[in-house]
Amino acid sequence: MFGIHDLTLFVVSGLLLNIMPGPDSLLIMARSATQGWRAGCVTALGIGAGTMVHVLAAAVGLSALLATSATAFNVVKWVGAAYIVWCGIGMLRAKLRSDERAAAPAVTALPYRRIFAQGFLTNVLNPKVALFFLAFVPQFISLDAPNKPLAFLILGCIFNFNGMLWCNGLAVFTAFASARLKVKPRVALWLNRLTGSLFLMLGARLALAERN
């Protein structure tokens, strides 16, 4: 249907690729551990919105520009790397705050709109995600497909839906595991800072990334 083949293989491969750790997973886990499952799920929704931008861009051919133009790729790469590093620095600078409802201090919470924006921008400013869709999805579209952009869009939506299942599950699991283990605010703060350090390394890695 729609020129799509091996859909089961696509779904399984997509799930395995989503499970692989990366900046998206790290950000979800950091937010869930420090601010609860709602914050983790909001992060996941932001990431899903960013993924849809890549899917739509690839479906209409805009992502091909990143694959063929060194200038376009480098611009997006440097902006994305700078943003990831900026997020990492923000996590490293996180401090404890006094919670009026608890005797112990807690990590300063971010508003949900900022959490959503972080998830969205971390994903959408990563040109490697765009190149991934261009390389992965077309393998499951027949050469004689009547409408290749539509087939690409359908597969992209399936991939994103499966990714959202994983990301939201990861958010809930991390939050409840943190609560179960009774992670103290100071420990959560250092987990946040550890994630910030990893973001600095990921930003540097993205800055050094090549198109191929």
mmCIF file of C-alpha atoms in Angstrom:
data_model
loop_
_atom_site.group_PDB
_atom_site.id
_atom_site.type_symbol
_atom_site.label_atom_id
_atom_site.label_comp_id
_atom_site.label_asym_id
_atom_site.label_seq_id
_atom_site.Cartn_x
_atom_site.Cartn_y
_atom_site.Cartn_z
ATOM 1 C CA MET A 1 0.000 0.000 0.000
ATOM 2 C CA PHE A 2 1.282 3.470 -0.958
ATOM 3 C CA GLY A 3 4.382 1.760 -2.324
ATOM 4 C CA ILE A 4 5.577 0.823 1.178
ATOM 5 C CA HIS A 5 7.190 -2.587 1.680
ATOM 6 C CA ASP A 6 8.623 -4.540 4.641
ATOM 7 C CA LEU A 7 6.577 -2.475 7.114
ATOM 8 C CA THR A 8 7.169 -4.932 9.985
ATOM 9 C CA LEU A 9 10.925 -4.694 9.494
ATOM 10 C CA PHE A 10 10.631 -0.898 9.405
ATOM 11 C CA VAL A 11 8.702 -0.815 12.702
ATOM 12 C CA VAL A 12 11.124 -3.175 14.467
ATOM 13 C CA SER A 13 14.180 -1.350 13.134
ATOM 14 C CA GLY A 14 12.687 2.000 14.119
ATOM 15 C CA LEU A 15 12.031 0.829 17.674
ATOM 16 C CA LEU A 16 15.590 -0.462 18.024
ATOM 17 C CA LEU A 17 16.976 2.818 16.688
ATOM 18 C CA ASN A 18 14.818 4.817 19.120
ATOM 19 C CA ILE A 19 16.076 2.749 22.049
ATOM 20 C CA MET A 20 19.690 3.659 21.263
ATOM 21 C CA PRO A 21 20.863 6.342 23.744
ATOM 22 C CA GLY A 22 21.375 9.872 22.477
ATOM 23 C CA PRO A 23 20.800 13.511 23.467
ATOM 24 C CA ASP A 24 17.015 13.077 23.283
ATOM 25 C CA SER A 25 16.996 10.170 25.755
ATOM 26 C CA LEU A 26 19.449 11.924 28.070
ATOM 27 C CA LEU A 27 17.313 15.058 28.151
ATOM 28 C CA ILE A 28 14.139 13.083 28.885
ATOM 29 C CA MET A 29 15.801 11.158 31.711
ATOM 30 C CA ALA A 30 17.307 14.306 33.239
ATOM 31 C CA ARG A 31 13.960 16.125 33.215
ATOM 32 C CA SER A 32 12.048 13.124 34.598
ATOM 33 C CA ALA A 33 14.577 12.477 37.361
ATOM 34 C CA THR A 34 14.670 16.100 38.517
ATOM 35 C CA GLN A 35 11.158 17.352 37.792
ATOM 36 C CA GLY A 36 8.879 14.324 37.458
ATOM 37 C CA TRP A 37 7.206 12.331 34.699
ATOM 38 C CA ARG A 38 5.142 15.253 33.398
ATOM 39 C CA ALA A 39 8.290 17.229 32.633
ATOM 40 C CA GLY A 40 9.786 14.157 30.948
ATOM 41 C CA CYS A 41 6.679 13.668 28.814
ATOM 42 C CA VAL A 42 6.637 17.353 27.838
ATOM 43 C CA THR A 43 10.269 16.943 26.745
ATOM 44 C CA ALA A 44 9.240 13.898 24.716
ATOM 45 C CA LEU A 45 6.451 15.875 23.035
ATOM 46 C CA GLY A 46 8.946 18.578 22.101
ATOM 47 C CA ILE A 47 11.248 15.959 20.622
ATOM 48 C CA GLY A 48 8.333 14.454 18.694
ATOM 49 C CA ALA A 49 7.433 17.880 17.291
ATOM 50 C CA GLY A 50 11.058 18.318 16.186
ATOM 51 C CA THR A 51 11.030 14.905 14.545
ATOM 52 C CA MET A 52 7.898 15.837 12.579
ATOM 53 C CA VAL A 53 9.706 18.901 11.245
ATOM 54 C CA HIS A 54 12.442 16.599 9.917
ATOM 55 C CA VAL A 55 9.860 14.214 8.459
ATOM 56 C CA LEU A 56 7.969 16.987 6.669
ATOM 57 C CA ALA A 57 11.190 18.601 5.453
ATOM 58 C CA ALA A 58 12.461 15.297 4.086
ATOM 59 C CA ALA A 59 9.104 14.524 2.453
ATOM 60 C CA VAL A 60 9.164 17.782 0.479
ATOM 61 C CA GLY A 61 12.886 17.542 -0.281
ATOM 62 C CA LEU A 62 14.243 20.276 1.990
ATOM 63 C CA SER A 63 16.457 17.852 3.919
ATOM 64 C CA ALA A 64 18.178 16.927 0.659
ATOM 65 C CA LEU A 65 19.703 20.403 0.810
ATOM 66 C CA LEU A 66 21.583 19.406 3.963
ATOM 67 C CA ALA A 67 22.913 16.335 2.189
ATOM 68 C CA THR A 68 24.145 18.239 -0.870
ATOM 69 C CA SER A 69 25.100 21.678 0.467
ATOM 70 C CA ALA A 70 28.119 21.854 2.772
ATOM 71 C CA THR A 71 27.214 25.424 3.725
ATOM 72 C CA ALA A 72 23.642 24.577 4.742
ATOM 73 C CA PHE A 73 24.790 21.519 6.673
ATOM 74 C CA ASN A 74 27.483 23.469 8.533
ATOM 75 C CA VAL A 75 25.130 26.323 9.432
ATOM 76 C CA VAL A 76 22.566 23.964 10.961
ATOM 77 C CA LYS A 77 25.342 21.883 12.544
ATOM 78 C CA TRP A 78 26.963 24.835 14.302
ATOM 79 C CA VAL A 79 23.657 26.295 15.471
ATOM 80 C CA GLY A 80 22.597 22.888 16.789
ATOM 81 C CA ALA A 81 25.942 22.264 18.488
ATOM 82 C CA ALA A 82 25.848 25.713 20.098
ATOM 83 C CA TYR A 83 22.329 25.100 21.403
ATOM 84 C CA ILE A 84 23.198 21.680 22.842
ATOM 85 C CA VAL A 85 26.280 23.153 24.540
ATOM 86 C CA TRP A 86 24.115 26.014 25.886
ATOM 87 C CA CYS A 87 21.669 23.447 27.336
ATOM 88 C CA GLY A 88 24.598 21.582 28.884
ATOM 89 C CA ILE A 89 25.941 24.742 30.505
ATOM 90 C CA GLY A 90 22.473 25.474 31.878
ATOM 91 C CA MET A 91 22.353 22.020 33.462
ATOM 92 C CA LEU A 92 25.837 22.433 34.919
ATOM 93 C CA ARG A 93 24.754 25.723 36.492
ATOM 94 C CA ALA A 94 21.614 24.212 38.049
ATOM 95 C CA LYS A 95 21.161 24.998 41.744
ATOM 96 C CA LEU A 96 19.047 23.806 44.619
ATOM 97 C CA ARG A 97 16.033 25.818 45.714
ATOM 98 C CA SER A 98 14.008 25.739 48.912
ATOM 99 C CA ASP A 99 10.633 24.061 48.464
ATOM 100 C CA GLU A 100 7.947 25.523 50.691
ATOM 101 C CA ARG A 101 6.151 22.172 50.882
ATOM 102 C CA ALA A 102 9.175 20.133 51.858
ATOM 103 C CA ALA A 103 11.926 20.354 54.414
ATOM 104 C CA ALA A 104 14.569 19.404 51.854
ATOM 105 C CA PRO A 105 15.698 21.611 49.008
ATOM 106 C CA ALA A 106 14.787 20.699 45.433
ATOM 107 C CA VAL A 107 16.289 21.355 42.023
ATOM 108 C CA THR A 108 14.970 24.543 40.445
ATOM 109 C CA ALA A 109 12.097 23.606 38.129
ATOM 110 C CA LEU A 110 11.758 24.885 34.560
ATOM 111 C CA PRO A 111 8.383 25.964 33.117
ATOM 112 C CA TYR A 112 6.806 23.424 30.763
ATOM 113 C CA ARG A 113 6.963 25.739 27.744
ATOM 114 C CA ARG A 114 10.745 26.007 28.162
ATOM 115 C CA ILE A 115 11.037 22.246 28.632
ATOM 116 C CA PHE A 116 9.051 21.674 25.422
ATOM 117 C CA ALA A 117 11.232 24.180 23.563
ATOM 118 C CA GLN A 118 14.394 22.441 24.777
ATOM 119 C CA GLY A 119 13.203 19.081 23.498
ATOM 120 C CA PHE A 120 12.074 20.585 20.197
ATOM 121 C CA LEU A 121 15.242 22.557 19.481
ATOM 122 C CA THR A 122 17.612 19.793 20.603
ATOM 123 C CA ASN A 123 16.056 17.553 17.966
ATOM 124 C CA VAL A 124 15.267 19.959 15.132
ATOM 125 C CA LEU A 125 18.718 21.604 15.160
ATOM 126 C CA ASN A 126 20.520 18.291 14.730
ATOM 127 C CA PRO A 127 21.228 17.871 10.978
ATOM 128 C CA LYS A 128 22.180 14.239 11.553
ATOM 129 C CA VAL A 129 18.498 13.492 12.220
ATOM 130 C CA ALA A 130 17.571 14.919 8.810
ATOM 131 C CA LEU A 131 20.265 12.855 7.097
ATOM 132 C CA PHE A 132 19.117 9.771 9.003
ATOM 133 C CA PHE A 133 15.595 10.071 7.588
ATOM 134 C CA LEU A 134 16.952 10.562 4.083
ATOM 135 C CA ALA A 135 19.103 7.426 4.398
ATOM 136 C CA PHE A 136 16.763 5.135 6.351
ATOM 137 C CA VAL A 137 13.171 5.716 5.251
ATOM 138 C CA PRO A 138 13.606 5.458 1.423
ATOM 139 C CA GLN A 139 14.795 1.854 1.834
ATOM 140 C CA PHE A 140 11.179 0.908 2.578
ATOM 141 C CA ILE A 141 9.602 2.770 -0.362
ATOM 142 C CA SER A 142 9.267 1.022 -3.726
ATOM 143 C CA LEU A 143 10.861 2.629 -6.753
ATOM 144 C CA ASP A 144 7.483 2.548 -8.515
ATOM 145 C CA ALA A 145 5.542 4.036 -5.590
ATOM 146 C CA PRO A 146 2.736 6.248 -6.992
ATOM 147 C CA ASN A 147 3.396 9.023 -4.463
ATOM 148 C CA LYS A 148 6.830 8.846 -2.822
ATOM 149 C CA PRO A 149 6.433 11.977 -0.616
ATOM 150 C CA LEU A 150 3.177 10.553 0.801
ATOM 151 C CA ALA A 151 4.826 7.180 1.462
ATOM 152 C CA PHE A 152 7.732 8.970 3.145
ATOM 153 C CA LEU A 153 5.323 10.983 5.296
ATOM 154 C CA ILE A 154 3.400 7.871 6.368
ATOM 155 C CA LEU A 155 6.582 6.036 7.334
ATOM 156 C CA GLY A 156 7.885 9.109 9.140
ATOM 157 C CA CYS A 157 4.695 9.376 11.171
ATOM 158 C CA ILE A 158 4.894 5.682 12.072
ATOM 159 C CA PHE A 159 8.520 6.103 13.141
ATOM 160 C CA ASN A 160 7.651 9.160 15.227
ATOM 161 C CA PHE A 161 4.639 7.463 16.846
ATOM 162 C CA ASN A 162 6.789 4.508 17.898
ATOM 163 C CA GLY A 163 9.442 6.924 19.104
ATOM 164 C CA MET A 164 6.885 8.755 21.235
ATOM 165 C CA LEU A 165 5.794 5.482 22.825
ATOM 166 C CA TRP A 166 9.402 4.790 23.790
ATOM 167 C CA CYS A 167 10.184 8.351 24.917
ATOM 168 C CA ASN A 168 7.086 8.714 27.081
ATOM 169 C CA GLY A 169 7.650 5.246 28.524
ATOM 170 C CA LEU A 170 11.232 6.249 29.329
ATOM 171 C CA ALA A 171 9.994 9.437 31.003
ATOM 172 C CA VAL A 172 7.491 7.596 33.215
ATOM 173 C CA PHE A 173 9.940 4.794 34.053
ATOM 174 C CA THR A 174 12.723 7.229 34.992
ATOM 175 C CA ALA A 175 10.426 9.333 37.178
ATOM 176 C CA PHE A 176 8.973 6.358 39.046
ATOM 177 C CA ALA A 177 12.392 4.716 39.405
ATOM 178 C CA SER A 178 13.721 7.952 40.904
ATOM 179 C CA ALA A 179 10.794 8.099 43.316
ATOM 180 C CA ARG A 180 11.151 4.416 44.176
ATOM 181 C CA LEU A 181 14.837 4.793 44.887
ATOM 182 C CA LYS A 182 14.067 8.003 46.804
ATOM 183 C CA VAL A 183 16.683 9.985 44.957
ATOM 184 C CA LYS A 184 17.616 12.959 47.124
ATOM 185 C CA PRO A 185 17.468 16.451 45.603
ATOM 186 C CA ARG A 186 21.233 16.837 45.878
ATOM 187 C CA VAL A 187 21.754 13.543 44.010
ATOM 188 C CA ALA A 188 19.239 14.668 41.369
ATOM 189 C CA LEU A 189 21.185 17.907 41.055
ATOM 190 C CA TRP A 190 24.408 16.027 40.309
ATOM 191 C CA LEU A 191 22.584 13.756 37.845
ATOM 192 C CA ASN A 192 21.427 16.927 36.129
ATOM 193 C CA ARG A 193 24.989 18.213 36.033
ATOM 194 C CA LEU A 194 26.278 14.870 34.743
ATOM 195 C CA THR A 195 23.758 15.103 31.910
ATOM 196 C CA GLY A 196 24.969 18.649 31.289
ATOM 197 C CA SER A 197 28.533 17.355 30.930
ATOM 198 C CA LEU A 198 27.355 14.717 28.466
ATOM 199 C CA PHE A 199 25.545 17.437 26.506
ATOM 200 C CA LEU A 200 28.795 19.392 26.252
ATOM 201 C CA MET A 201 30.486 16.315 24.779
ATOM 202 C CA LEU A 202 27.554 15.685 22.414
ATOM 203 C CA GLY A 203 27.666 19.312 21.296
ATOM 204 C CA ALA A 204 31.373 19.021 20.571
ATOM 205 C CA ARG A 205 30.770 15.776 18.706
ATOM 206 C CA LEU A 206 28.052 17.390 16.587
ATOM 207 C CA ALA A 207 30.303 20.363 15.842
ATOM 208 C CA LEU A 208 32.944 17.968 14.490
ATOM 209 C CA ALA A 209 30.442 15.841 12.530
ATOM 210 C CA GLU A 210 30.723 15.465 8.772
ATOM 211 C CA ARG A 211 27.877 14.912 6.297
ATOM 212 C CA ASN A 212 28.979 11.355 5.454
#
